[in-house]
XYZ file of C-alpha atoms in Angstrom:
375
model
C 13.143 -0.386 14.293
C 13.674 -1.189 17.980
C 10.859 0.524 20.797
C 11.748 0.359 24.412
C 10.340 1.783 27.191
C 10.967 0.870 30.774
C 10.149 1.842 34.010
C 9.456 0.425 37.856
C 6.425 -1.509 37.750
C 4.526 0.492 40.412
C 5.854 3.893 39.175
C 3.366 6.451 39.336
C 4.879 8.690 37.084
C 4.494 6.391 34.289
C 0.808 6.919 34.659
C -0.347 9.139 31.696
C 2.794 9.603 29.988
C 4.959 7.095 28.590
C 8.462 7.691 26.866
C 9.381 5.640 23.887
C 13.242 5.510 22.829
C 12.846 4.088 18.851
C 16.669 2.841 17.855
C 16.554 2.716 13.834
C 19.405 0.472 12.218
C 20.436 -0.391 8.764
C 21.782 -3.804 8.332
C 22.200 -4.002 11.674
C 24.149 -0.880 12.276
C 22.661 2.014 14.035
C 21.874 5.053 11.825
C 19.384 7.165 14.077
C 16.841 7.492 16.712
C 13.338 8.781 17.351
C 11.809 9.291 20.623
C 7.678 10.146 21.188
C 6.000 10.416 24.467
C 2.159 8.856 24.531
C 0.388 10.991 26.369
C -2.813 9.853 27.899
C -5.081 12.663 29.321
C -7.353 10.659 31.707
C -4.483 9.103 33.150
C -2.608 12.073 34.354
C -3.589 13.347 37.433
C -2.076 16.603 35.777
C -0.762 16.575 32.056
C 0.403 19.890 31.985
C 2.104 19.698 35.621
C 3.630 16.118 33.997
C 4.995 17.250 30.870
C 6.090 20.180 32.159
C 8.482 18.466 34.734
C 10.057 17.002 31.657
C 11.059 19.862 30.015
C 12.324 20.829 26.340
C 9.554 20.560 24.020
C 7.526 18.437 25.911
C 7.359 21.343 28.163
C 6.501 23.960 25.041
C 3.907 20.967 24.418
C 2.109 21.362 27.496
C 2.502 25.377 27.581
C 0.896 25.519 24.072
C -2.444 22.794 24.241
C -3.551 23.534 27.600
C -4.257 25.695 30.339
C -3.356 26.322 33.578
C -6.175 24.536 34.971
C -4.976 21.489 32.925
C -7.730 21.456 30.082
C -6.885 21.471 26.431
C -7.330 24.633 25.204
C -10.361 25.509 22.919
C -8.854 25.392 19.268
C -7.018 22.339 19.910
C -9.920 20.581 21.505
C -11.915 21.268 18.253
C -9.420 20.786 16.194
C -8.979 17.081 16.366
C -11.117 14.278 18.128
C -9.259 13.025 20.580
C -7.484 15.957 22.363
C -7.112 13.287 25.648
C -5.015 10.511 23.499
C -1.405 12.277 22.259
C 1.201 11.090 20.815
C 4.492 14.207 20.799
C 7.393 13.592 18.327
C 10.056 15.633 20.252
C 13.758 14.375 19.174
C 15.023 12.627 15.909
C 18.305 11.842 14.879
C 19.553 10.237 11.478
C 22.787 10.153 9.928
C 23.818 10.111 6.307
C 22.573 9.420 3.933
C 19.704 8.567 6.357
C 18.640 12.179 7.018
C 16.291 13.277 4.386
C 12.784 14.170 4.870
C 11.311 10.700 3.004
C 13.013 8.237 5.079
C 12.347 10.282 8.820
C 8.312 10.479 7.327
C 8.198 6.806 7.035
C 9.909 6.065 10.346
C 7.550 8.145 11.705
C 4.528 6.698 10.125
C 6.080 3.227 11.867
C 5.850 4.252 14.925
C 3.130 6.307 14.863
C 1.147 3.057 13.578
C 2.751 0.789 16.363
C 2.249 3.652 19.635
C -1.472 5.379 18.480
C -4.930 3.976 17.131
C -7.395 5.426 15.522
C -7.986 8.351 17.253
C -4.964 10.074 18.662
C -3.469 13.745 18.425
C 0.304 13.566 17.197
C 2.286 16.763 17.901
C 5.432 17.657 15.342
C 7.639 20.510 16.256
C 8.766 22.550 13.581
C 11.806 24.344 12.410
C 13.103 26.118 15.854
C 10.587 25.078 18.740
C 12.355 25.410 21.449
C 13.574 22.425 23.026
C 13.081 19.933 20.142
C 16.095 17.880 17.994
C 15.726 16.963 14.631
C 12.781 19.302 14.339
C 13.544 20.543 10.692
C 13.458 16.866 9.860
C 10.089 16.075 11.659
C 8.471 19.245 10.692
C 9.068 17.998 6.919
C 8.096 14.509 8.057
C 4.832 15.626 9.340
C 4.024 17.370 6.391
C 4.438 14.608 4.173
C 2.596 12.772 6.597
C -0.704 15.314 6.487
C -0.025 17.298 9.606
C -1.176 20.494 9.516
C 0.408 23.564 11.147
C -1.455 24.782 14.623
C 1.321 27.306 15.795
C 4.195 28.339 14.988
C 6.000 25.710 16.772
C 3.968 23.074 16.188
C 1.980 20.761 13.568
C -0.858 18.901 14.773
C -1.728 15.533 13.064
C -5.398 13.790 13.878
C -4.823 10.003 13.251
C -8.822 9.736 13.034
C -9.365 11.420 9.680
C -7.914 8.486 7.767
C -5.094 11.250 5.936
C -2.287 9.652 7.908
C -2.945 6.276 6.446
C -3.121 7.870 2.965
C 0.042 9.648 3.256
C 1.663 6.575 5.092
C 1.268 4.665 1.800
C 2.278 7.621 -0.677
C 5.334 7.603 1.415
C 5.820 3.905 1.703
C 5.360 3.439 -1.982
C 8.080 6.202 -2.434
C 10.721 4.809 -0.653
C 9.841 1.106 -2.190
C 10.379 2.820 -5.854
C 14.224 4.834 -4.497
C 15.161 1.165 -3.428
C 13.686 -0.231 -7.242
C 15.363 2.550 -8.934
C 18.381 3.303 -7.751
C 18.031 6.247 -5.087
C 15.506 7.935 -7.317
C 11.768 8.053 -6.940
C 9.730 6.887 -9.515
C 8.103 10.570 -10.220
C 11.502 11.747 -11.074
C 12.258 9.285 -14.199
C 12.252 10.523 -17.170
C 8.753 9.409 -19.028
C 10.694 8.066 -22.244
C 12.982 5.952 -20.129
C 10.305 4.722 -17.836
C 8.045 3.181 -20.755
C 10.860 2.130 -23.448
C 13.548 0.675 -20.992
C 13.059 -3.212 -21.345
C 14.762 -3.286 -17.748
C 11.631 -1.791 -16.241
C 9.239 -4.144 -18.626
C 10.800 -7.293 -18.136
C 9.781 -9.260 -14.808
C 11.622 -10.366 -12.176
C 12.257 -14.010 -11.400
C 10.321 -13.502 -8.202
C 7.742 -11.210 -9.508
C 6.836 -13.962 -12.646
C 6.928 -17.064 -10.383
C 4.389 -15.104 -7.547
C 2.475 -13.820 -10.721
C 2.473 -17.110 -11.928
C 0.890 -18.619 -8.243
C -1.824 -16.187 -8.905
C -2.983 -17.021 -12.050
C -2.818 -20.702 -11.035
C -5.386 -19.815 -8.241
C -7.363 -18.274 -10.367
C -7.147 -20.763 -13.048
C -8.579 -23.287 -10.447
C -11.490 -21.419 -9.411
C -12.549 -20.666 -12.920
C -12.474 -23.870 -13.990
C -14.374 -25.347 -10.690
C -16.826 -22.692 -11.722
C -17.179 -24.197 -15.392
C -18.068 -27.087 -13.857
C -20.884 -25.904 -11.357
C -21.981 -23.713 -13.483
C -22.644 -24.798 -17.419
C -24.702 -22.241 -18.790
C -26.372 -20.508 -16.001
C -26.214 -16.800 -16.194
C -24.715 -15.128 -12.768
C -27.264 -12.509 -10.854
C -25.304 -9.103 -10.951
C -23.074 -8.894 -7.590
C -22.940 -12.518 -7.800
C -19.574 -13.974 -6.141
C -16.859 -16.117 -7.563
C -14.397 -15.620 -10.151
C -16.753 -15.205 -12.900
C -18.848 -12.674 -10.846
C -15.873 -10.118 -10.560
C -15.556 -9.950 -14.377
C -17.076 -6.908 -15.016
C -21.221 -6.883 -15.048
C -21.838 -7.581 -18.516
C -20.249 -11.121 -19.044
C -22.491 -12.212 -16.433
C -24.796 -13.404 -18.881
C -22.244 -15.318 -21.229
C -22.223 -19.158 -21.253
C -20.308 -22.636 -20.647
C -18.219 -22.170 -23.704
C -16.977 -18.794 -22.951
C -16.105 -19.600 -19.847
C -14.066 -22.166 -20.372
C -12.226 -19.676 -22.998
C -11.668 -17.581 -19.486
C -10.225 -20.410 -17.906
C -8.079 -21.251 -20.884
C -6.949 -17.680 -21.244
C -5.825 -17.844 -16.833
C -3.747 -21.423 -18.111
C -1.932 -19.901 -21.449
C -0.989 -17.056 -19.100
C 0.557 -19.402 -16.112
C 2.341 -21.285 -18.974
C 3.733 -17.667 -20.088
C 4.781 -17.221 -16.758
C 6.352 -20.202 -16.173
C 8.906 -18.846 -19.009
C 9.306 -15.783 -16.938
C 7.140 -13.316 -18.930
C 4.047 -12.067 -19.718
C 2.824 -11.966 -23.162
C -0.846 -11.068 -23.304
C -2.193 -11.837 -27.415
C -6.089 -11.219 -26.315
C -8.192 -9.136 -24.361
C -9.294 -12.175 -22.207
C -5.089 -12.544 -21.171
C -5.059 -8.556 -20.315
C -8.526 -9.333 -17.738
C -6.474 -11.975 -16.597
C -3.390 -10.770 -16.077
C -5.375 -7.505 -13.944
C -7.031 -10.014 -11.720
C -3.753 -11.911 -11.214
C -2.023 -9.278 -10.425
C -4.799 -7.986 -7.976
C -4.156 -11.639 -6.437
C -0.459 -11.465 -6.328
C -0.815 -8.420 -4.464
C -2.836 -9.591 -1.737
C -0.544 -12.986 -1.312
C 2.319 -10.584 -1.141
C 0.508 -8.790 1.601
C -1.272 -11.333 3.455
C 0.407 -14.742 3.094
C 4.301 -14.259 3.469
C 4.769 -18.306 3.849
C 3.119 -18.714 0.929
C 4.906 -15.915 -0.968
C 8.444 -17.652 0.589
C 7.376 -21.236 -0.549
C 6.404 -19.542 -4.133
C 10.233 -18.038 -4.336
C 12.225 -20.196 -2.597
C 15.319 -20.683 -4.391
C 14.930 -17.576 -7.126
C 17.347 -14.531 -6.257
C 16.072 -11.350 -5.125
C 15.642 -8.534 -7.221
C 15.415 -4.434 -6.191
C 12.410 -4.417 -8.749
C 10.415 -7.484 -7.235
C 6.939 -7.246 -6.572
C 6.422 -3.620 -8.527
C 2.756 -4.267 -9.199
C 2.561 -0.691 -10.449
C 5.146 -0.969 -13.076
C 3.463 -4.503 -13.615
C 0.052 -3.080 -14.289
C 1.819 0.211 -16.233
C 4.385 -1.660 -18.612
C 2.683 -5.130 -19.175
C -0.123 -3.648 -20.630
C -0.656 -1.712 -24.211
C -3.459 -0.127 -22.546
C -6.068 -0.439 -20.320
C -9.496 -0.460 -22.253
C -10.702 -4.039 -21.211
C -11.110 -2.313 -17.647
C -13.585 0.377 -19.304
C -16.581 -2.862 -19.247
C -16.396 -2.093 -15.020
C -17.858 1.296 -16.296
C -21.653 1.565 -14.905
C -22.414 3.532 -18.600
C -21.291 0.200 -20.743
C -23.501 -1.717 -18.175
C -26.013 0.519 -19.701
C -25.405 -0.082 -22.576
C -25.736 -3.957 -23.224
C -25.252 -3.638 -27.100
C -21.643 -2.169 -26.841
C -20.763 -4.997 -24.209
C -21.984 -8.035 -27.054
C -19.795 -5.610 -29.749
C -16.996 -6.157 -27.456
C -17.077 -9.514 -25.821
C -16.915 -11.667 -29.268
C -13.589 -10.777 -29.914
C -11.978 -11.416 -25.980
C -10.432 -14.341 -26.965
C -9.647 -13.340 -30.440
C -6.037 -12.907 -30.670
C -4.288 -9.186 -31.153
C -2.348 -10.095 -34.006
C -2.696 -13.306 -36.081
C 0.802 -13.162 -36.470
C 1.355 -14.046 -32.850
C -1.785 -16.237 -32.301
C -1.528 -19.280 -30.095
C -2.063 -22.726 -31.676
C -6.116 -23.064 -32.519
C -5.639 -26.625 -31.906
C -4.243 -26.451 -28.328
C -7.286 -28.209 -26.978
C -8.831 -27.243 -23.330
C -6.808 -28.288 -20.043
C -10.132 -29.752 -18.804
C -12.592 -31.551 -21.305
């Protein structure tokens, strides 16, 4: 996505109302456009007056959400917090197969997040406002988006209430899973498929070698932790590695700690053979934390995520941390010792933590013998 906006530097009419031309390509070819105007209340000496002059549905705009006198009217100033800060979605146009309702929403939710803050007003036309292109597609956009309708030309979207960035991510995610799965969203596989197909289950080169960096990380910290902390029990909210295990191994000791840190290094050494195999409950609490890692490297460090999978070929199904946590897993009970009603319950916590480290099935036990990484 490419914004421009231009005018003469000492323009006055550029004062409260800015227009925003978005060009959209696909591998470098053009495949649509979006344009918004940000209008800023306090800056116009008249917004109604300004949009007005520029016709279409910026015109409708200004006819609808304020007054003659130039004030928002009533039930749009309660409706959302920041009548004076407006951002109006008045012209999109996408060609095949670009043109469905997903893609538009999360060009939209783009530029919404790159030309608002917090606390603007963004205006959708829908189906047949006069004076608006594309607005079938932005109507439908909105609405996956959270707006709501105000009239019957327009939705109304308040960026404050936090639903935006909710729906942003819902639609994000949704387009991330039609790229993983060939054109079709996640919700729409069939359940059977989804859990048996060994395609979806097995991990990516990528995925395993930035799984792999997490558990490393974490395989550090727990054993610096060891270390500092022998046998001393951890106050509850306590920080660290070992304090965001869930409450009740806070009081376990040296030597089942270092079985924690042991389980973080047979996992890394899974990983290094490009899979995941989990044979105890202390590898499934490892492999959620590393995968809560993994996510935030993928986020947050993207020159440490290249240098992690430089070299390795790219994948449609990298980085699914959802089908990670969903498939890797038989199930999810270890998670159930975050529950405040098993903190409560100490003596179902000591049931349970004995056999962390014991493995699933003897048959598939690793070596008892394979000694500690760190004495």
């Amino acid at each position: 996505m490419e914004f421009c906006h231009g005018g003469r530097l000492l323009d006055p009419t550029l004062a409260g109302v800015q227009i925003w031309q978005v060009r959209i390509t696909a591998d470098g070819e053009p495949v649509g456009s979006l344009r918004a105007a940000r209008c800023l209340w306090w800056e116009a000496v008249d917004l109604r007056e300004r949009l007005t002059d520029e016709g279409s549905f910026l015109a409708e705009v200004a006819r609808q959400l304020l007054d003659p006198d130039g004030a928002f009217i009533q039930d749009f100033d309660e409706m959302v917090k920041r009548p004076d800060y407006m951002l109006v979605l008045d012209r999109c146009e996408m060609v095949p197969p670009w043109d469905d309702a997903l893609t538009v929403a999360g060009v939209v939710a783009a530029a919404v997040g790159r030309l608002t803050d917090g606390s603007f007003a963004v205006v959708f036309p829908r189906s047949g406002a006069p004076g608006s292109v594309g607005a079938q597609l932005l109507e439908q956009a909105g609405t996956l988006l959270a707006a709501v309708e105000f009239t019957g030309e327009l939705l109304v979207l308040d960026t404050s209430t936090g639903a935006l960035a909710d729906a942003a991510v819902r639609v994000r995610d949704r387009l991330i899973d039609r790229v993983r799965h060939g054109g079709v969203d996640r919700d729409d596989l069939d359940e059977k498929d989804w859990l048996e197909n060994q395609e979806y289950r097995a991990l990516t080169p990528r995925t395993a070698a930035l799984l792999r960096l997490a558990v490393e990380q974490l395989s550090q910290e727990a054993w610096q932790e060891v270390a500092a902390l022998g046998d001393e029990a951890l106050p509850r909210g306590a920080g660290g590695l070992f304090g965001s295990l869930p409450p009740v191994t806070l009081r376990q000791d040296g030597a089942w700690r270092r079985q924690m840190a042991r389980a973080f290094d047979d996992l890394a050494a899974d990983l290094a053979d490009g899979r995941a195999l989990l044979l105890c409950k202390g590898e499934e609490m490892a492999l959620h934390l590393g995968i809560r890692r993994a996510q935030n490297i993928h986020r947050n460090r993207p020159r440490l995520l290249a240098r992690a999978v430089e070299g390795l070929p790219a994948a449609a199904r990298d980085f699914d941390w959802y089908a990670c946590s969903d498939l890797l897993f038989e199930d999810h009970d270890v998670l159930s010792l975050f529950d405040d009603d098993v903190d409560r319950a100490p003596d179902v916590a000591d049931r349970a933590l004995p056999d962390w480290f014991s493995p699933f099935d003897d048959d598939r036990a690793r070596a008892p013998d394979r000694g500690f990484r760190h004495p």
